[in-house]
Coordinates of C-alpha atoms and ligand atoms in Angstrom, one line a residue:
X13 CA 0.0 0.0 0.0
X14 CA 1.4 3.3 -0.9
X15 CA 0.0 6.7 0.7
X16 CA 0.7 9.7 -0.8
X17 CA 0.7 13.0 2.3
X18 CA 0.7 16.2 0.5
X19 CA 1.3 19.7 1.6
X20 CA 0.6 23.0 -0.3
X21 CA 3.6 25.2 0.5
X22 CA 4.8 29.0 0.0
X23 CA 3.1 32.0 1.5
X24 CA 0.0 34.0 -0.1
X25 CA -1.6 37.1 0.2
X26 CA -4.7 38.4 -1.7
X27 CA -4.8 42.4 -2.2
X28 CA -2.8 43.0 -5.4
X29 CA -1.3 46.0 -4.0
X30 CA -0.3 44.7 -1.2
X31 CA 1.3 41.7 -2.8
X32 CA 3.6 44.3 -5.1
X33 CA 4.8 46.1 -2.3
X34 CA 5.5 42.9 -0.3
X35 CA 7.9 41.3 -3.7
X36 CA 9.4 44.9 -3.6
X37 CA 10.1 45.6 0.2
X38 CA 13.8 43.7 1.0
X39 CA 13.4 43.1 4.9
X40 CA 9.8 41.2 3.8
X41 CA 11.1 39.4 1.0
X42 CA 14.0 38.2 3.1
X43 CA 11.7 36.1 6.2
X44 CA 9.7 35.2 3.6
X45 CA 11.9 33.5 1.9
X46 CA 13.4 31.9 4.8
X47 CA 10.1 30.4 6.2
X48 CA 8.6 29.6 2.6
X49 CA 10.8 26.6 2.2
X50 CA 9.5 25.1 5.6
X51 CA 8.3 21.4 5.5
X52 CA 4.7 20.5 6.8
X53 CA 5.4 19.3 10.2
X54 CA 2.0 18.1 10.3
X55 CA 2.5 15.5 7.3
X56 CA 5.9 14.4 8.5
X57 CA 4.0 13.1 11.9
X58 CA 1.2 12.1 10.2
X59 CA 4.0 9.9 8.3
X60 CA 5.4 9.0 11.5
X61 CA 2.1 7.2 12.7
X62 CA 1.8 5.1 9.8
X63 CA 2.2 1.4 10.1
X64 CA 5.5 0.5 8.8
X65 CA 4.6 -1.8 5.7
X66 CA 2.6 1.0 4.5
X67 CA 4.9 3.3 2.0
X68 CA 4.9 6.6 2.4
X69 CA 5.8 9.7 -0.3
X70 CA 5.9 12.7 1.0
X71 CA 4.9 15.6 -1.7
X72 CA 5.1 19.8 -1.6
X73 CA 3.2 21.8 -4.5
X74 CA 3.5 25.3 -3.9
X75 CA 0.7 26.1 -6.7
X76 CA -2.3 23.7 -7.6
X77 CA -3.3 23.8 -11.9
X78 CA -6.0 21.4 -13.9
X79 CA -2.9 20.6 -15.9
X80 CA -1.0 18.9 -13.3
X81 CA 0.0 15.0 -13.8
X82 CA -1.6 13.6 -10.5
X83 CA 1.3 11.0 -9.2
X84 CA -1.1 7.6 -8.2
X85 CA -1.5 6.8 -4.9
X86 CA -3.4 4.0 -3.0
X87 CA -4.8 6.7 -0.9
X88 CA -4.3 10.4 -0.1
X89 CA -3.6 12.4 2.5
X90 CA -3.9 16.7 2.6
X91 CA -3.1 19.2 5.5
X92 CA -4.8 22.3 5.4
X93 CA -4.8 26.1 6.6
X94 CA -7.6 28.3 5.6
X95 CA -5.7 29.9 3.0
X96 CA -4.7 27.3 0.8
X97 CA -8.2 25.3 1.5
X98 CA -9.8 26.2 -1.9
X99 CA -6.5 24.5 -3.5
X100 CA -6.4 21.8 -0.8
X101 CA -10.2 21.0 -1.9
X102 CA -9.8 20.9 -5.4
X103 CA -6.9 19.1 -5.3
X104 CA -9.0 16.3 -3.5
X105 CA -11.6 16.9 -5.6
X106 CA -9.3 15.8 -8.8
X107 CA -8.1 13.0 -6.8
X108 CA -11.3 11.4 -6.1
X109 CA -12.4 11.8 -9.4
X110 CA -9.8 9.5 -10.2
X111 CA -11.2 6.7 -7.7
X112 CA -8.2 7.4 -5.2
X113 CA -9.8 8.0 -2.0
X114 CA -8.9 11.2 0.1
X115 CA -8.3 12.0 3.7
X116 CA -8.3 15.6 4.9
X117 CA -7.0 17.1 8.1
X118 CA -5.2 19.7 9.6
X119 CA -6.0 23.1 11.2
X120 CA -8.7 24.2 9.0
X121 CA -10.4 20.8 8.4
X122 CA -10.5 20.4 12.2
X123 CA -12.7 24.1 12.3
X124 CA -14.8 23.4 9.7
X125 CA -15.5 19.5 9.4
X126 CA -18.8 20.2 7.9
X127 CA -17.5 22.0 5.1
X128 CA -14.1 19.9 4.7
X129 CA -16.4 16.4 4.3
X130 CA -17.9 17.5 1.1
X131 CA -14.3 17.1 -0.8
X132 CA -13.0 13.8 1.0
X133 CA -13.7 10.1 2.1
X134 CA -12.9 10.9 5.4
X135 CA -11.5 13.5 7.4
X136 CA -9.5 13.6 10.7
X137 CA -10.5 15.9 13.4
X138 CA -7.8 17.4 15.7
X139 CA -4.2 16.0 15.8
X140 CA -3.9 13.0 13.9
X141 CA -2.6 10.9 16.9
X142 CA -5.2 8.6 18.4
X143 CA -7.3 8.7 14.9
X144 CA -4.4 8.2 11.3
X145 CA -3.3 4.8 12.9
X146 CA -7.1 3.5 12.9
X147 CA -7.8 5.2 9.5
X148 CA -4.8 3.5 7.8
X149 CA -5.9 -0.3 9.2
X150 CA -10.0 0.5 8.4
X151 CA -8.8 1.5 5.0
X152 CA -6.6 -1.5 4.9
X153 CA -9.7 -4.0 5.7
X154 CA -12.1 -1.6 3.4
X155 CA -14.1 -0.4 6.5
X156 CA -12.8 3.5 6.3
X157 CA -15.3 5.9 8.4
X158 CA -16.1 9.3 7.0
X159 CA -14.7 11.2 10.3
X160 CA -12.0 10.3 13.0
X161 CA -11.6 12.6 16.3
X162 CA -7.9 12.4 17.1
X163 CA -6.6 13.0 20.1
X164 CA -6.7 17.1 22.2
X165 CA -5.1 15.8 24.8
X166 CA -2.2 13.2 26.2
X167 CA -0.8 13.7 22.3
X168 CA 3.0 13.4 23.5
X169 CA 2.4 10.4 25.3
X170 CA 3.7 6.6 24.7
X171 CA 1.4 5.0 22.7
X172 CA 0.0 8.2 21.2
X173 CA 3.4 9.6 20.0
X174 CA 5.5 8.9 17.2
X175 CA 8.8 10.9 16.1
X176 CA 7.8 13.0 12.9
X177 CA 9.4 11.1 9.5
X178 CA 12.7 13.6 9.2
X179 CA 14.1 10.8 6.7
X180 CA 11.2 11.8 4.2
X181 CA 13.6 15.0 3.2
X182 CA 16.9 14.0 2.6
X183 CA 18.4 15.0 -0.5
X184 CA 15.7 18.5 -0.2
X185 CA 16.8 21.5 0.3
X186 CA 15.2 23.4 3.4
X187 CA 16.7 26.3 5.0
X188 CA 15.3 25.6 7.9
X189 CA 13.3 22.0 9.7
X190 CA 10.4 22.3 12.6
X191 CA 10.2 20.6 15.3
X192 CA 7.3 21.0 17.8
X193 CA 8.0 20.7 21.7
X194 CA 4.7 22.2 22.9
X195 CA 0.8 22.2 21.8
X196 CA -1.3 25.4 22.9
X197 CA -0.9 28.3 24.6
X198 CA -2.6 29.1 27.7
X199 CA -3.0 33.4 26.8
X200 CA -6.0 32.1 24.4
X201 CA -5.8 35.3 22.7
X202 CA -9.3 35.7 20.9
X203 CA -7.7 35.8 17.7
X204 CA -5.4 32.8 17.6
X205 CA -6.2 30.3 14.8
X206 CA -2.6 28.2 15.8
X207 CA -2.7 24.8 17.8
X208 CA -4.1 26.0 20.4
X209 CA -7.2 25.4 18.8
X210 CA -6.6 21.7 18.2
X211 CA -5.8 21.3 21.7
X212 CA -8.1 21.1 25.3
X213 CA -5.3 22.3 27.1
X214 CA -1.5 23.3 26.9
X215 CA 0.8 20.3 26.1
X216 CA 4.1 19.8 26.4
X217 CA 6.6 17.2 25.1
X218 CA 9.2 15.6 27.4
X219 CA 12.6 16.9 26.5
X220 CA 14.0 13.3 26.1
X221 CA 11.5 13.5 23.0
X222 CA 12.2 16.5 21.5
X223 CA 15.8 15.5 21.5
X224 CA 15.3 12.4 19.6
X225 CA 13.3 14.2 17.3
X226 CA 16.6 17.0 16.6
X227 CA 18.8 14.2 16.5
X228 CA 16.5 12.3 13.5
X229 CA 16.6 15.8 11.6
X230 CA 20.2 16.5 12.1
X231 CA 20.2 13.1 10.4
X232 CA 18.8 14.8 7.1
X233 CA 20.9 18.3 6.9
X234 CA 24.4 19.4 7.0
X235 CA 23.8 23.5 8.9
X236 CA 21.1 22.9 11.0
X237 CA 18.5 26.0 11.8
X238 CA 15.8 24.8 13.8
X239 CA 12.4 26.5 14.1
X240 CA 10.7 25.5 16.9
X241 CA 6.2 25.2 15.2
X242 CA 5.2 26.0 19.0
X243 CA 2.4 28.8 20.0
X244 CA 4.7 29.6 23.1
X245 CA 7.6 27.6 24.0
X246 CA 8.2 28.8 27.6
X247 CA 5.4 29.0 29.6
X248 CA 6.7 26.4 32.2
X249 CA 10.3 28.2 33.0
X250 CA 11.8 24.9 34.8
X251 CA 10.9 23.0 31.8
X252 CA 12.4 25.8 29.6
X253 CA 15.6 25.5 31.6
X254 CA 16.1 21.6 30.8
X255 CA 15.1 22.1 27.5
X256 CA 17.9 24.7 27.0
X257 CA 20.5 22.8 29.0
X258 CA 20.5 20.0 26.8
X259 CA 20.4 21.6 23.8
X260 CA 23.6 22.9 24.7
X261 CA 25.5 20.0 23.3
X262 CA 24.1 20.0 20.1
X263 CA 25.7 23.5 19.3
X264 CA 22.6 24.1 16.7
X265 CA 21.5 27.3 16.2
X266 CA 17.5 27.9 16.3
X267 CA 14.0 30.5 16.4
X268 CA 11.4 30.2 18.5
X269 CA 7.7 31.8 19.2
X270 CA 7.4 32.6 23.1
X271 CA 6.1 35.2 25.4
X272 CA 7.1 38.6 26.8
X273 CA 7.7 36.6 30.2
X274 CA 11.0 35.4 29.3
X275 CA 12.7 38.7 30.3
X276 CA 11.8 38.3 33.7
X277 CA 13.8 35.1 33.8
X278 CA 17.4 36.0 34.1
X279 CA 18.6 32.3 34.2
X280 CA 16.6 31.7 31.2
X281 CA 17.8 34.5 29.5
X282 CA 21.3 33.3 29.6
X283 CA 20.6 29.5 28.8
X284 CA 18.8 31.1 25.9
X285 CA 21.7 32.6 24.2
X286 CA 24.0 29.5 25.6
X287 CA 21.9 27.2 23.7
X288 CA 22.4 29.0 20.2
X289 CA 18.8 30.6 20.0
X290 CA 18.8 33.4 17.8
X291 CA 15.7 35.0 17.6
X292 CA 12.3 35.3 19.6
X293 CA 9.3 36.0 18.0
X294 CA 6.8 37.5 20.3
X295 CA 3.5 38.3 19.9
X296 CA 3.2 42.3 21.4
X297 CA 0.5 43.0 19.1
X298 CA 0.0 46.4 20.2
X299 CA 2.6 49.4 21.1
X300 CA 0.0 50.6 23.7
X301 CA -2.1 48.8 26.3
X302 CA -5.2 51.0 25.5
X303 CA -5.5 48.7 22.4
X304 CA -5.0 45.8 24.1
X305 CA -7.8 45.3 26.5
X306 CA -9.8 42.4 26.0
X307 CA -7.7 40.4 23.4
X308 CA -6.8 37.4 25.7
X309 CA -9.1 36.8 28.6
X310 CA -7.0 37.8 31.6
X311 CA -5.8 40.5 29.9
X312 CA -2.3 39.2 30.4
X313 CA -1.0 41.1 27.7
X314 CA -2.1 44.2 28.3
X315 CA -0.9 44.2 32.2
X316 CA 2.8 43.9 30.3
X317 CA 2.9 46.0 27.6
X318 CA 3.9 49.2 30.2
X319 CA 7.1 47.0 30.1
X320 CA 7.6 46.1 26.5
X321 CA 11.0 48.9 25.7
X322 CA 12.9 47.7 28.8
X323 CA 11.8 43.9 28.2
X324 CA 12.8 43.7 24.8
X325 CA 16.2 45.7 25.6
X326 CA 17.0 42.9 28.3
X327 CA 16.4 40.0 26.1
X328 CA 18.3 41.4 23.1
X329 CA 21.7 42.7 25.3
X330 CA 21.6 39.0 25.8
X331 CA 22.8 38.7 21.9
X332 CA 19.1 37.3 21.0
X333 CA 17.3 39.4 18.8
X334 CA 13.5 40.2 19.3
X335 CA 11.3 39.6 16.1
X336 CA 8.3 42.1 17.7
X337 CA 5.2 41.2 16.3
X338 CA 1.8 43.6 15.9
X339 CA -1.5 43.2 14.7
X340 CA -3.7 46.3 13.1
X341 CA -7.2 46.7 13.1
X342 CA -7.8 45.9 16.6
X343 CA -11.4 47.4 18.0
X344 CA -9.7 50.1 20.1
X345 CA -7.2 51.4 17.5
X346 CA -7.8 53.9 15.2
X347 CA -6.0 55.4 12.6
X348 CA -3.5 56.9 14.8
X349 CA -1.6 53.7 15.6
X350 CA 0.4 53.8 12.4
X351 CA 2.5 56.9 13.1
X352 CA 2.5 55.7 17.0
X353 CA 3.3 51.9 15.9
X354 CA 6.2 53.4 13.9
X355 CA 7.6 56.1 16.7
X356 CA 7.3 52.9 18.9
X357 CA 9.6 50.2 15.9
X358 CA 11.8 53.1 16.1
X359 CA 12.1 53.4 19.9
X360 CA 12.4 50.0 20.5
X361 CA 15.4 48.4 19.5
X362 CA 14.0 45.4 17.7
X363 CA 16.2 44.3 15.1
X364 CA 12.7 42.5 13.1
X365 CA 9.5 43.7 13.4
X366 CA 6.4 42.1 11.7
X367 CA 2.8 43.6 11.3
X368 CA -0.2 41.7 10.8
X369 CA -3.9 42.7 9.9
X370 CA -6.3 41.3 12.6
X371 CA -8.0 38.1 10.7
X372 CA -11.2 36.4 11.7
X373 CA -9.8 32.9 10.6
X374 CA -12.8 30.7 11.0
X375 CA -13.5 28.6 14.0
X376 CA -11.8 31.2 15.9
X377 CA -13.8 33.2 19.3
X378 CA -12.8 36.8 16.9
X379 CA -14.9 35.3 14.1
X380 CA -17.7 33.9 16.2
X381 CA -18.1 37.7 17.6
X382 CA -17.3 39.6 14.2
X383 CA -19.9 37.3 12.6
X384 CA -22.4 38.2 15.3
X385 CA -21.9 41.6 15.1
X386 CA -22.1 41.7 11.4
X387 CA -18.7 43.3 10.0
X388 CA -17.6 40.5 8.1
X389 CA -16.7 42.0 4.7
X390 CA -17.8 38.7 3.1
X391 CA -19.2 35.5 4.5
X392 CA -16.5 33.5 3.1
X393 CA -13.0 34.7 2.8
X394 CA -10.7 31.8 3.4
X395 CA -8.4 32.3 0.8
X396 CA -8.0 36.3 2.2
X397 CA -6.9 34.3 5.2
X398 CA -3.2 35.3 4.8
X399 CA -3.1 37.9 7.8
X400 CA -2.0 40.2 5.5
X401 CA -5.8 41.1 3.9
X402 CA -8.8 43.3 5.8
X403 CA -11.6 40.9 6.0
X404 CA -14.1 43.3 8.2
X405 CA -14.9 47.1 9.0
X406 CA -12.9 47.9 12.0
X407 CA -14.5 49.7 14.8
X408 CA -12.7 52.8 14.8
X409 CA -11.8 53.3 11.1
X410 CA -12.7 52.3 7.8
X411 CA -11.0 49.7 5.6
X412 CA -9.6 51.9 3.9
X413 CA -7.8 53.6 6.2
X414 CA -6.6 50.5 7.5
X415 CA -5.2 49.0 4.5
X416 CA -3.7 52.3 3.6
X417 CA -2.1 52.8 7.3
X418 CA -0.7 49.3 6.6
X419 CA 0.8 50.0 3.3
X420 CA 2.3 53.1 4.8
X421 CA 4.0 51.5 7.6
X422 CA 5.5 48.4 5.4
X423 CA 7.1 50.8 3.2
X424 CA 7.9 52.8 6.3
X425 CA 9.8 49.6 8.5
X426 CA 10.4 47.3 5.8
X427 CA 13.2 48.8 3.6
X428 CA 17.4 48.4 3.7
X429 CA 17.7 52.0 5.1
X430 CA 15.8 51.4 8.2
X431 CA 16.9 47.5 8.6
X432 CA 20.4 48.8 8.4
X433 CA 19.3 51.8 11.4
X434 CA 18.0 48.7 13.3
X435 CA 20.8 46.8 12.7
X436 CA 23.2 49.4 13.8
X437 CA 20.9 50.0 16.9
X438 CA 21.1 46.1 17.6
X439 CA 25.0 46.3 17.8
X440 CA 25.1 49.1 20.0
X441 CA 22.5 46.9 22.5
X442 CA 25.0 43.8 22.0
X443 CA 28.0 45.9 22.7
X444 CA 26.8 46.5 25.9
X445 CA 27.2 43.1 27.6
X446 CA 30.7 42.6 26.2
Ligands
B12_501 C1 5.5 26.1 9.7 C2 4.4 27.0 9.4 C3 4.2 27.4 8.1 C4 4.9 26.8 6.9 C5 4.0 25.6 6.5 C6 4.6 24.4 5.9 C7 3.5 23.5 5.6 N1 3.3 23.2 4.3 O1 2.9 23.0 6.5 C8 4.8 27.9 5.8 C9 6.0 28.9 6.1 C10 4.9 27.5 4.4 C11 3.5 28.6 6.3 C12 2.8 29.3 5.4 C13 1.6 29.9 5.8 N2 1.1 30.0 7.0 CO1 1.9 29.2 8.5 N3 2.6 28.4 10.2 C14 3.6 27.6 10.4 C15 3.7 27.4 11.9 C16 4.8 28.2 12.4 C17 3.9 25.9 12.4 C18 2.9 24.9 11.9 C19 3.4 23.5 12.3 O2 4.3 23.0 11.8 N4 2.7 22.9 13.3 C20 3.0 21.7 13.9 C21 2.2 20.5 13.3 C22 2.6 19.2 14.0 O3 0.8 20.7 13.6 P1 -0.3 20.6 12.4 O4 0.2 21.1 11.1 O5 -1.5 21.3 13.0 O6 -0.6 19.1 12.3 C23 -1.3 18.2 13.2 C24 -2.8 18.2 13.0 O7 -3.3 19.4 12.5 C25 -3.0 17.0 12.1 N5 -2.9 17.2 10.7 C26 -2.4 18.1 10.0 N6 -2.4 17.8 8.6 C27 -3.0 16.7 8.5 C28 -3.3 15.9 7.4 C29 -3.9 14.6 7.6 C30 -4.2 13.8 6.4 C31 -4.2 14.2 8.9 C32 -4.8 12.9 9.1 C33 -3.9 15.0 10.0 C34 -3.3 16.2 9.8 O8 -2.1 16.1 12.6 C35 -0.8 16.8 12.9 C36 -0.2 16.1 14.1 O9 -1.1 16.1 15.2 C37 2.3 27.9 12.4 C38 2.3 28.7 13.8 C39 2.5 27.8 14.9 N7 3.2 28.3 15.9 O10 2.0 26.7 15.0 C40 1.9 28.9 11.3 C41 0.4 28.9 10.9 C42 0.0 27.4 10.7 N8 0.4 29.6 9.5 C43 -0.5 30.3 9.3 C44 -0.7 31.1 8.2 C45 -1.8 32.1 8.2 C46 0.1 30.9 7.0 C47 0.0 31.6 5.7 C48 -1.4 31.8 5.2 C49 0.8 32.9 5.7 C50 0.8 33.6 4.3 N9 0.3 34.8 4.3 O11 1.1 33.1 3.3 C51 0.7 30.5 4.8 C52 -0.3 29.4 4.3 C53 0.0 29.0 2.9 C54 -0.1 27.5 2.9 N10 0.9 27.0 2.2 O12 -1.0 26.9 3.3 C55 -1.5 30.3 10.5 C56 -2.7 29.3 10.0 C57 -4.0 29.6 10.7 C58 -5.1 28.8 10.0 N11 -6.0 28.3 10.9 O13 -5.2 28.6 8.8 C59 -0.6 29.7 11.6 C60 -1.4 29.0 12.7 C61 0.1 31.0 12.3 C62 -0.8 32.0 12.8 N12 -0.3 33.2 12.9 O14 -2.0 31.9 13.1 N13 3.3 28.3 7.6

């Protein structure tokens, strides 16, 4: 039996303006080029879960045409995010045409089942531990259901685990591999669409796991850059510290998604930038607190953000650069946040900075209420799900003058003179603890 898993890959975004600017602007072109080339961590342990007489081929197809030979398969498996669904779909929908039966699952699929069912034979709900190893021996004995639920919780554990098929790229070029060491992220923010919403409840691998996992992909490339596909790697500081501590030895260098908590770890700090870690993304969202009332439930964010400058100074004199991310089109902000957002970029010290449009990705809490309080542009949108296209009137300003504000501020932040100005501004920081 051969299964064929099969990713869409590269970035998208919708508004043709937008998109011009974005091929233009160097410091955007640059990260996007970096993380386009990411493999679909999701496939590779969807790969790891299959029974071992079953052959797997792994596949990437950045663009899906009518005209493209479909490779046969004894059965097909597709990861989805909302933006690449339409392609996802009619990609299945070619497949099955041909008799080979599809399986759907992913992010997307696992938001909107109901939708996702009408283009396959079956489609997996949640993380595909506890449901793909059932699917593949019901397809085996011709008794394939039209829906599995995998597992929300208890997903690292023995039994339910399996180490993600690293082996599956050799002889590809990536500039970068994912691994995953957590599930979740207990902020909740009400606009996250990432694992968090696969997941009852924050998980977290062992250590001794994620190691493996490292090892098997240093297996498959010569200058190893990990990227770590978590929501927020250290939210439990002692595990943080164990984590760090053995990745020590491995003398990889890596990038990581995390909160603004870390600077108030010293020890952390330091094991941070022992351990090779290069950059942090974090999500700030907003440059002032006013604007961030009400986006996670405890308001955890917006207790912090008085603390943001001398945060992000602490964690980057340690020699690890801050990727600051913000979001526009928040209900308190009006059109004033560009020039403020900007003042604040320049202020700050982060060496990368990237800004996002607010997005109502469905199955989310932000498009339950958006829906309810009718500003949804239009009722279906996925493919504008790129985080980079307005899909809704914001409170406090029109779309216009939100897309326009963003425009401004990506030809504003991202170009070489001001990269170079942060650049220069991130040495000076560095210098400072030698
Ligand atoms: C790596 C990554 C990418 C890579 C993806 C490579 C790939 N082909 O998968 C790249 C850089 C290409 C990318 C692109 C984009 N991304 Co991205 N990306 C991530 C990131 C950082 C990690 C994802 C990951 O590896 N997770 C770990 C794996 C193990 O989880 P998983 O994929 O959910 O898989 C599990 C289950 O879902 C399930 N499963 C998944 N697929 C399947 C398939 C089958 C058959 C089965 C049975 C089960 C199954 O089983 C898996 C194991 O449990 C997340 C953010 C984050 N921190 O998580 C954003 C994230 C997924 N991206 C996001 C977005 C918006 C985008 C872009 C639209 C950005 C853009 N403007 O272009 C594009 C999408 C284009 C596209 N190709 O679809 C959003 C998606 C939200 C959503 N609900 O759709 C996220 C959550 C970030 C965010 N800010 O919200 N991304």
């Amino acid at each position: 039996m051969n299964v064929g898993l099969i990713a869409m890959s590269g970035v998208r975004v919708r508004t043709p303006l937008l998109a011009e600017l974005g091929v233009t602007l160097p410091q955007f072109v640059n990260r996007g080029k970096v993380v386009a080339s990411l493999p679909s961590l999701g496939l590779l342990t969807v790969a790891g879960l299959t029974p071992d007489d079953v052959d797997v081929t792994y596949r990437e197809i950045p663009e899906v045409t009518a005209e493209d030979e479909l490779e046969e398969f004894d059965l097909v498996g597709i990861s989805s995010y909302s933006a690449q669904i339409d392609e996802a779909y009619a990609l299945a929908d070619r497949y099955r045409a041909r008799g080979i039966p599809v399986v759907l699952g992913g992010l997307h699929v696992s938001l909107m089942p109901d939708e996702a069912a009408q283009h396959a034979d079956s489609i997996v709900l949640y993380g595909a531990e506890g449901a793909w190893p059932q699917l593949v021996e019901d397809f085996r004995s011709n008794r394939m259901q039209p829906r599995y639920e995998g597992l929300r919780a208890g997903v690292f554990d023995d039994g339910n685990y399996a180490v993600p098929r690293f082996d599956l790229l050799r002889g590809r070029e990536y500039n970068r591999l994912t691994v995953q060491t957590s599930r979740g992220c207990p902020l909740n923010c009400e606009f996250c669409a990432a694992s968090l919403r696969i997941t009852s409840s924050f998980q977290q691998k062992p250590v001794s796991k994620v190691l493996d996992e490292m090892n098997s992909a240093l297996q498959v490339t010569e200058s190893p850059f990990f990227e770590l596909a978590d929501d927020n790697t250290f939210v439990n500081k002692k595990w943080g510290k164990e984590f760090l501590r053995a990745l020590i030895p491995l003398g990889i260098k890596w990038f990581t998604e995390t909160d603004i908590s870390v600077a108030e770890d010293d020890e952390l700090l330091e094991l941070l930038a022992e351990s090779g870690c290069r950059q942090i993304l974090i999500g700030l969202e907003s440059a002032s607190g006013e604007d961030l009332s009400g986006i996670d439930p405890n308001n955890w964010k917006q207790q912090r953000s008085d603390h943001y400058l001398e945060a992000i100074d602490k964690i980057q004199v340690h020699g690890v650069t801050v990727n600051g991310c913000f979001v526009v089109g928040l209900d308190n902000q009006t059109p004033e946040v560009f020039p403020r957002l900007k003042d604040f970029i320049d202020r700050s010290g982060l060496l990368e900075v990237q800004i996002t449009v607010m997005t109502p990705f469905p199955g989310t809490p932000l498009y339950d209420r958006l829906s309810r309080e009718g500003v949804l542009l239009q009722p279906r949108y996925w493919d504008r799900c790129t985080l980079f296209d307005v899909n809704f009137e914001p409170k406090h300003m029109t779309v216009e003058e939100l897309e326009d504000g963003l425009r401004w501020l990506f030809s504003e932040v991202y170009n070489e003179r001001e990269f170079t100005r942060r650049r220069r501004a991130y040495m000076e920081i560095v210098k400072r603890r030698l």
